Tab-separated table of C-alpha atoms and ligand atoms in Angstrom:
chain	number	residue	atom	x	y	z
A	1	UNK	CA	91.097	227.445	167.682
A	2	UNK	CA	89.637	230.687	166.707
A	3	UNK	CA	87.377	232.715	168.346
A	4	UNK	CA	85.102	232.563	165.360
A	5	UNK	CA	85.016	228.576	166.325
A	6	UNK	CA	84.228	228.741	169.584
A	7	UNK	CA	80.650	229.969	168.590
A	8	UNK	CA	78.166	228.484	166.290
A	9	UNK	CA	79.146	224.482	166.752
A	10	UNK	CA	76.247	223.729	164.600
A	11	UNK	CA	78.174	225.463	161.706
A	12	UNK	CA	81.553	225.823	162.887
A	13	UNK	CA	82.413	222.551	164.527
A	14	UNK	CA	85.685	221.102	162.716
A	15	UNK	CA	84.874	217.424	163.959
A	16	UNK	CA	81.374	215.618	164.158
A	17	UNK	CA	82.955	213.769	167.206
A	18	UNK	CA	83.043	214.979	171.268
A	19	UNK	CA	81.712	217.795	173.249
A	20	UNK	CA	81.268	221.091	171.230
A	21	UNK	CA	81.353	223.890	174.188
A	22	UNK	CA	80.591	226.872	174.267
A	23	UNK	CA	78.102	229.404	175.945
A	24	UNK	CA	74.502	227.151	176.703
A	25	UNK	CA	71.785	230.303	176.341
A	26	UNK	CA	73.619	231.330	173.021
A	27	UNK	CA	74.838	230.199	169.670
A	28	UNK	CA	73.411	228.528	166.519
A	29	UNK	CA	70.532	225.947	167.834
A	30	UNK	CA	71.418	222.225	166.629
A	31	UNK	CA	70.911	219.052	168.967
A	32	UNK	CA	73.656	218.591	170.936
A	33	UNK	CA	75.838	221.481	169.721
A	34	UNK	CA	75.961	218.882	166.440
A	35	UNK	CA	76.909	219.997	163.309
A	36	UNK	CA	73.724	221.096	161.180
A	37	UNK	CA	74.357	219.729	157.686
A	38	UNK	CA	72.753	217.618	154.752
A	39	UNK	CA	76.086	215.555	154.025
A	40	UNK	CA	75.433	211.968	155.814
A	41	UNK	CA	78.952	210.866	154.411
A	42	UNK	CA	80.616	208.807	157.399
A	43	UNK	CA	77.997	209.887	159.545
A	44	UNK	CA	76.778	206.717	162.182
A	45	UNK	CA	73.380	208.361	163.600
A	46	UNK	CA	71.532	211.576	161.735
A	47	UNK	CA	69.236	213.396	164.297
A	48	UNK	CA	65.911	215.272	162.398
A	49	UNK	CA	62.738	216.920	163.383
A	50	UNK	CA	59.539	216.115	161.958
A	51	UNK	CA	57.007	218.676	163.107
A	52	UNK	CA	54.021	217.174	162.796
A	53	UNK	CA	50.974	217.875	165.038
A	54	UNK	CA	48.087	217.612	162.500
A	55	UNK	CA	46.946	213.864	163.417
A	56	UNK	CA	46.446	214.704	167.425
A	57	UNK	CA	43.467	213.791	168.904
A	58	UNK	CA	43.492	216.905	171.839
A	59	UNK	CA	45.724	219.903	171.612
A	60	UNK	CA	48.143	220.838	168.909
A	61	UNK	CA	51.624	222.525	169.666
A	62	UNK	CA	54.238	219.443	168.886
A	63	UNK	CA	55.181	220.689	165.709
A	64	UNK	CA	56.925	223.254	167.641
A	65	UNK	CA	58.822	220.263	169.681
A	66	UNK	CA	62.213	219.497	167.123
A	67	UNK	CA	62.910	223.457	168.458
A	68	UNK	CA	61.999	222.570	171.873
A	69	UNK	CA	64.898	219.643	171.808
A	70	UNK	CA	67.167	221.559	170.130
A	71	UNK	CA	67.086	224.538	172.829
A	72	UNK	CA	66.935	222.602	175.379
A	73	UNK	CA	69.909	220.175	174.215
A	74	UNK	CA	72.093	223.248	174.433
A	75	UNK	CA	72.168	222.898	177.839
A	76	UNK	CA	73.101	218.922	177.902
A	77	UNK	CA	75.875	219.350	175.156
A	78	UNK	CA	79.027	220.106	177.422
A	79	UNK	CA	79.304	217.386	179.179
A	80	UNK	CA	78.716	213.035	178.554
A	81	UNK	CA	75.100	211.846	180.256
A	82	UNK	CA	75.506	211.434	183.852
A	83	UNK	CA	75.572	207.220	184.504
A	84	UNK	CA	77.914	206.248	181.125
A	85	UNK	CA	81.294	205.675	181.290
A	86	UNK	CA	81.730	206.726	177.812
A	87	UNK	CA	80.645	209.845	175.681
A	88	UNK	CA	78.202	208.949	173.243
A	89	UNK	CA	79.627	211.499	171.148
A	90	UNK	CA	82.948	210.148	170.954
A	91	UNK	CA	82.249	207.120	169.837
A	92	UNK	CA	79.385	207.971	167.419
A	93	UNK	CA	79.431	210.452	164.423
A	94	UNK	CA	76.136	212.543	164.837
A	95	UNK	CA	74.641	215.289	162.987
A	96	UNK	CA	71.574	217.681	162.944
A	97	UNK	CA	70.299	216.668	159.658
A	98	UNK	CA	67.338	219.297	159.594
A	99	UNK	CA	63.872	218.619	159.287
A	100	UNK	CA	61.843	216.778	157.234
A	101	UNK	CA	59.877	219.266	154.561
A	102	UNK	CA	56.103	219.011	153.423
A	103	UNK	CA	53.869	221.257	151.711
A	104	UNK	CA	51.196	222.102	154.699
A	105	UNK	CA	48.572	222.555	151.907
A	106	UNK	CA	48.950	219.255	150.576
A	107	UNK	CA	48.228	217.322	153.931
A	108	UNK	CA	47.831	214.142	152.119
A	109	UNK	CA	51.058	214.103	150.708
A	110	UNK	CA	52.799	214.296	154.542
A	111	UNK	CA	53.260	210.623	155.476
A	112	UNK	CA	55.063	210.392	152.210
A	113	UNK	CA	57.672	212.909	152.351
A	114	UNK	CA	58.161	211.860	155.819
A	115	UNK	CA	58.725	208.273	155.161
A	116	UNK	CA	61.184	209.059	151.528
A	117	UNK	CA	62.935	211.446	154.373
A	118	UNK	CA	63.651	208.543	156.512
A	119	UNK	CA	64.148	206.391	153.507
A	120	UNK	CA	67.273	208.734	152.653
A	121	UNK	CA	68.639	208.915	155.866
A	122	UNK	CA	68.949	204.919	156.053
A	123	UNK	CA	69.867	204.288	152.431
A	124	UNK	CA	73.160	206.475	153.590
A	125	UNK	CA	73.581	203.489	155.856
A	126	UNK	CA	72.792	206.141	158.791
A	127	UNK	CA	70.852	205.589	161.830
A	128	UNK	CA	67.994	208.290	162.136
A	129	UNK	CA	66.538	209.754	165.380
A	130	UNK	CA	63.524	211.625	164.886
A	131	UNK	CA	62.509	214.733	166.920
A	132	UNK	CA	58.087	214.766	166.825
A	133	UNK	CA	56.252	216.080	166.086
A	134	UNK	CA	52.607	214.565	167.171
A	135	UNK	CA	53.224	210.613	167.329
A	136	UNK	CA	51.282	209.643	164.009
A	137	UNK	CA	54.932	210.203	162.792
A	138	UNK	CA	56.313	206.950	163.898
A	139	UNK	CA	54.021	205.023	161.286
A	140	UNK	CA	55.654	206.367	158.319
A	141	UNK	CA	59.148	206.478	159.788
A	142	UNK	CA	58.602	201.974	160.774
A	143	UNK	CA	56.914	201.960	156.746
A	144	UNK	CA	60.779	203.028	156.288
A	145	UNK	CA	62.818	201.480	158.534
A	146	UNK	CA	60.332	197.922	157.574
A	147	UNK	CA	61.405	198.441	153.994
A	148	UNK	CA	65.393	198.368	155.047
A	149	UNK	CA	65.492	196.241	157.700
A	150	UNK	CA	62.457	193.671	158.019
A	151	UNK	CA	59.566	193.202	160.857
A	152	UNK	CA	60.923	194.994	163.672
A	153	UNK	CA	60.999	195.038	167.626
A	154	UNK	CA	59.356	197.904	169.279
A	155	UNK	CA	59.835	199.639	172.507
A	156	UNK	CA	57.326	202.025	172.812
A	157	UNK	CA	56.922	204.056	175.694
A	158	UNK	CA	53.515	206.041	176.210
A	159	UNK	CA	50.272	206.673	178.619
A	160	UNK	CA	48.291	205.642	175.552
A	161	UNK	CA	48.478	202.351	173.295
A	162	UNK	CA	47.940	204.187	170.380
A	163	UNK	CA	46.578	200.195	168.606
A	164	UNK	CA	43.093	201.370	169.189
A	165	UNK	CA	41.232	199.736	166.047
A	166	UNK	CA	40.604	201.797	163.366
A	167	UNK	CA	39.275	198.915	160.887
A	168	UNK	CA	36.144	200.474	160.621
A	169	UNK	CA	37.429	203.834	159.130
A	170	UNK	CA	38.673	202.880	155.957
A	171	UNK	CA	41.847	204.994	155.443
A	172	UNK	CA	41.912	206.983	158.392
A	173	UNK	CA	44.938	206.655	161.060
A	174	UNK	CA	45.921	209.283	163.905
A	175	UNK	CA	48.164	209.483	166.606
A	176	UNK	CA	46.315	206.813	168.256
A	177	UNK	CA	46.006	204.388	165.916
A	178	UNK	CA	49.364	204.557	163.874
A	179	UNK	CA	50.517	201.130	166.203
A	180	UNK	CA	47.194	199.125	164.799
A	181	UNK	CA	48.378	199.813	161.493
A	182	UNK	CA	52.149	198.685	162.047
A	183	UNK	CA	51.019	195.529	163.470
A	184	UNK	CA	48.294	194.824	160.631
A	185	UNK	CA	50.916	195.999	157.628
A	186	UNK	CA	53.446	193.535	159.467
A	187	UNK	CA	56.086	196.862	160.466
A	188	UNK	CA	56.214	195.336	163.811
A	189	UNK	CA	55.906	192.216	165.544
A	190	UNK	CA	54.046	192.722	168.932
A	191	UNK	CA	55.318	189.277	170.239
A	192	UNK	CA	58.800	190.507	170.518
A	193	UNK	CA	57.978	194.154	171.392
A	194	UNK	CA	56.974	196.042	174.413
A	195	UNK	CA	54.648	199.036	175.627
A	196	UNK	CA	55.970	200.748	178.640
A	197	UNK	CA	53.877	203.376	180.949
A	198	UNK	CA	50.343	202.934	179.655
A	199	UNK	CA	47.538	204.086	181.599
A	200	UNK	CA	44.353	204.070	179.599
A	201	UNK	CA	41.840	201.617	178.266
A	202	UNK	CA	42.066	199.611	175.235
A	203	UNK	CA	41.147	195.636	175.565
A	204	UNK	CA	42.812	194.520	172.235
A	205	UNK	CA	46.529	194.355	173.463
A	206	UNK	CA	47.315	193.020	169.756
A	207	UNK	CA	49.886	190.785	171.465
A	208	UNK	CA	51.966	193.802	172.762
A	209	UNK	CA	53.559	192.921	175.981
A	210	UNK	CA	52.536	195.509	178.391
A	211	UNK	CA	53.728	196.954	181.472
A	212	UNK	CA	51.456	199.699	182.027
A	213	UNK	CA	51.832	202.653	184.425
A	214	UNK	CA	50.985	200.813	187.667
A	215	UNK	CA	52.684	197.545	186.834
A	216	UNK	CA	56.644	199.863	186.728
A	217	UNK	CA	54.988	201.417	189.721
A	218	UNK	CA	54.442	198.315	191.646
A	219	UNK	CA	57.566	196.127	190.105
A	220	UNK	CA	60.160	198.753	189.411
A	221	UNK	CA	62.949	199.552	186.985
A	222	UNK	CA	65.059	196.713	187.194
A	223	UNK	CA	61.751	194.166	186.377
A	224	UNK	CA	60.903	196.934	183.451
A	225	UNK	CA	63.926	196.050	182.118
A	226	UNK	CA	64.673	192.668	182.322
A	227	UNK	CA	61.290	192.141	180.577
A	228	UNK	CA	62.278	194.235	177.835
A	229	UNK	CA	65.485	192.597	177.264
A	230	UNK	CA	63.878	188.804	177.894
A	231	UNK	CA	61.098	189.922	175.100
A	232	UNK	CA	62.927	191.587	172.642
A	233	UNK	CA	66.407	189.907	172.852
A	234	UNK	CA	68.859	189.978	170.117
A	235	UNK	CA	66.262	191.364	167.554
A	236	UNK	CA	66.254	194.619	165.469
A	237	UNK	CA	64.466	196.772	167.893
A	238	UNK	CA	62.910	200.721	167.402
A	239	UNK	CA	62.519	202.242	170.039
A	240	UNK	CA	59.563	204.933	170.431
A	241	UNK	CA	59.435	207.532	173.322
A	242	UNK	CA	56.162	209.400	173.448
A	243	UNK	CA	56.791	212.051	176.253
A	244	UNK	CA	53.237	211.713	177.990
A	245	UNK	CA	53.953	208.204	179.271
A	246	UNK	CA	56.337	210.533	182.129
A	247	UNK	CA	53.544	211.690	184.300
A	248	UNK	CA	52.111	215.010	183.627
A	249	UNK	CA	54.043	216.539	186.738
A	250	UNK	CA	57.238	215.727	184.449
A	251	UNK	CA	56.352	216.743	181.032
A	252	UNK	CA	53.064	219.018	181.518
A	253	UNK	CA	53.790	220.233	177.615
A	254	UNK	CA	52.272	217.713	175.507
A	255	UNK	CA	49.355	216.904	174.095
A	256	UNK	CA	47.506	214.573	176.090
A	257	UNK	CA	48.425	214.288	179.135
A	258	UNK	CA	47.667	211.547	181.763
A	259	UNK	CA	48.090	211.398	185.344
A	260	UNK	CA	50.209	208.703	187.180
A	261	UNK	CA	53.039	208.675	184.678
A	262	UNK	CA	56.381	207.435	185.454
A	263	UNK	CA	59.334	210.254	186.733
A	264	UNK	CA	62.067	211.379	184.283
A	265	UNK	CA	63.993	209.592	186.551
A	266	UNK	CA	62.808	206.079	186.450
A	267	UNK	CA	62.670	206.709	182.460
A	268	UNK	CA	66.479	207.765	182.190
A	269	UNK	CA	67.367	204.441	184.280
A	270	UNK	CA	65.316	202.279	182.054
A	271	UNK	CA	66.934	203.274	178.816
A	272	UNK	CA	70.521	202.744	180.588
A	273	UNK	CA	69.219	199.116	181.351
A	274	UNK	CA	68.458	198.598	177.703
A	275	UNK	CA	72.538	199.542	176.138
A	276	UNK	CA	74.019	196.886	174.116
A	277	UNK	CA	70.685	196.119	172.260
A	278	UNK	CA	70.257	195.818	168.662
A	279	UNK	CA	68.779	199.551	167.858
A	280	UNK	CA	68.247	200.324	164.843
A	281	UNK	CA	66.560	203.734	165.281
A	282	UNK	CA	64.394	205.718	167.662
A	283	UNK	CA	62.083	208.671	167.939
A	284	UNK	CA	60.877	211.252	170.732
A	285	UNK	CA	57.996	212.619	169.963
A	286	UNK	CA	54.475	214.843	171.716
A	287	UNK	CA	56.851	217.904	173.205
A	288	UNK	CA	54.679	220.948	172.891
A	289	UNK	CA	56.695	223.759	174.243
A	290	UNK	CA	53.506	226.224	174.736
A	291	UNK	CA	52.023	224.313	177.147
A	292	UNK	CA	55.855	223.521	179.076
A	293	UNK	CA	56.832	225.136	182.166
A	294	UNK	CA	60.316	226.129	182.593
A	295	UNK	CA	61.654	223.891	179.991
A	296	UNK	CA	60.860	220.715	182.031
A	297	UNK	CA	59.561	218.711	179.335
A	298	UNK	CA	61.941	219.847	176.501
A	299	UNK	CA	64.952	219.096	178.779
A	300	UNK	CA	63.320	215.556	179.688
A	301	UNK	CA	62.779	214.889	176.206
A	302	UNK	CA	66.488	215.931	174.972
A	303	UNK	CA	67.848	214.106	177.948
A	304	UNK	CA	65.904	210.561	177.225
A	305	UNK	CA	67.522	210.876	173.479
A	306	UNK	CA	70.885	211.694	174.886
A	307	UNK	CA	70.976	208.440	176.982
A	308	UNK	CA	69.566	206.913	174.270
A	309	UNK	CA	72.406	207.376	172.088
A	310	UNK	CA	74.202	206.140	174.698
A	311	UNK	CA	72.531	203.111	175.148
A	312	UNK	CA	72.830	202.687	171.418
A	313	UNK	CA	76.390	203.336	171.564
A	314	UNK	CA	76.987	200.797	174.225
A	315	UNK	CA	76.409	197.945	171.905
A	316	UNK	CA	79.143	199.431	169.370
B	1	MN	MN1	50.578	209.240	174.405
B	2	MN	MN1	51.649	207.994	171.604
């Protein structure tokens, strides 16, 4: 190896498999050290940012969150997660496949490009994980993943239910309402999916089961999970991370946050309860680096989709 190699993974890096190593605070920024490229050929998961942060209902910043992960990976990519057995990135191909591009003056046209963005990514018979970006993104990512793969199973993890109705404003959907929509355009069925963390009002559960905040608080991880597994089973599942359902102590850079929030902790042992499931894709969305304190909620956020391609890898 050359000394040229040992720098710059994200462009360098002669294998799209294993630990790419080299100094943590320098060096091209891709997550995980991956390689940063366009060409999905033999590629199992594609990683991308979409940021987003027009559709928040409180303060912007989470556009700036696919950079957030990305800097903060660097510091995660030498070594496998803690708790596995196995390196994710041995057994998976994954690549930085760049973010998803829209014309800022053309807000209408955004869910669009971000759902034919996704729609490439799984017509290459690739996985996607998408970096947020506020969370309205996950509605035109599931229009996607719908279209290739059916209803699907959601774990969604969040203070906020974001299936607050919106029928009455014809149209209109936001980061707290994107969930309503998937459920009434038949993207999701809420019998077989689950809402984990949630800690503020809404009376129409639409069928979701739901553990919220004080329920993990009270029952723990292990019942978390085993309800997860018992609802969603064997079915193709998305899973959804929106970094405000850890507690603000956790992840204090986000856009709304709410108090009495799980740990990063009790999150990273819930998604290594859930390996082996049928996955099919998942996002992380809501970082807002201005508003983070020493990194905390960037490196919580880059963690959770580190052992989440490891719990996706442990079914494969
Ligand atoms: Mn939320
Ligand atoms: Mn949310």
């Amino acid at each position: 190896m050359t000394n040229k190699s040992k720098i710059d993974a994200a462009f360098t890096g002669q294998s799209d498999r294993g630990i790419h190593s080299e100094p943590t605070y320098s060096g091209a920024l891709s997550f995980l050290r991956r390689r940063y490229t366009k060409d999905l050929g033999g590629v199992d998961v594609a990683v991308t940012g979409i940021p987003l942060d027009t559709a928040t209902t409180h303060r912007p910043g989470a556009r700036f969150g696919p950079r957030g992960l990305r800097e903060a990976s660097s510091n995660l990519a030498w070594e496998r997660p803690y708790s596995w057995d196995f390196n994710p990135l041995d057994r998976l191909s994954v690549i930085d496949y760049g973010d998803c591009l829209w014309d800022h003056g053309r807000p209408e046209m955004i869910p669009t490009a971000i759902e034919a963005h996704i729609a490439g990514i799984l017509e290459a018979g690739v996985v996607p994980v998408s970096l947020g970006g506020d969370h309205f993104l996950s509605f035109p990512v599931l229009r996607a993943m719908a279209k290739q793969h059916g209803t699907l199973s959601l774990i969604h993890f969040d203070a906020h239910s974001d299936t607050w109705n919106d029928a009455e404003g014809e149209g209109r959907v936001d980061h707290g309402t994107m969930f309503y929509h998937a459920v009434k355009e038949g993207l999701v069925d809420p019998a077989r999916s689950v809402q984990i963390g949630l800690r503020t009002h809404n009376d129409d559960t639409l069928g979701f089961h739901v553990m919220d905040g004080p329920w993990v608080h009270r029952n723990g991880i292990d019942a978390v999970i085993a309800k997860t597994r018992e609802t969603v089973g064997d079915h193709k599942v998305y899973l959804t991370f929106d970094i405000d359902c850890l507690d603000p102590s956790f992840a204090p850079g986000t856009g709304t946050p709410v108090c009495g929030g799980l740990s990063t902790a009790m999150a990273m042992e819930i998604m290594r309860g859930l390996g082996g499931l049928n996955f099919v894709g998942m996002d992380l969305v809501e970082v807002a680096p201005i508003y983070d304190v020493g990194e905390i909620t960037s490196l919580a956020g880059a963690t959770l989709v580190y052992e989440w391609l490891a719990a996706y890898a442990a079914g494969r």
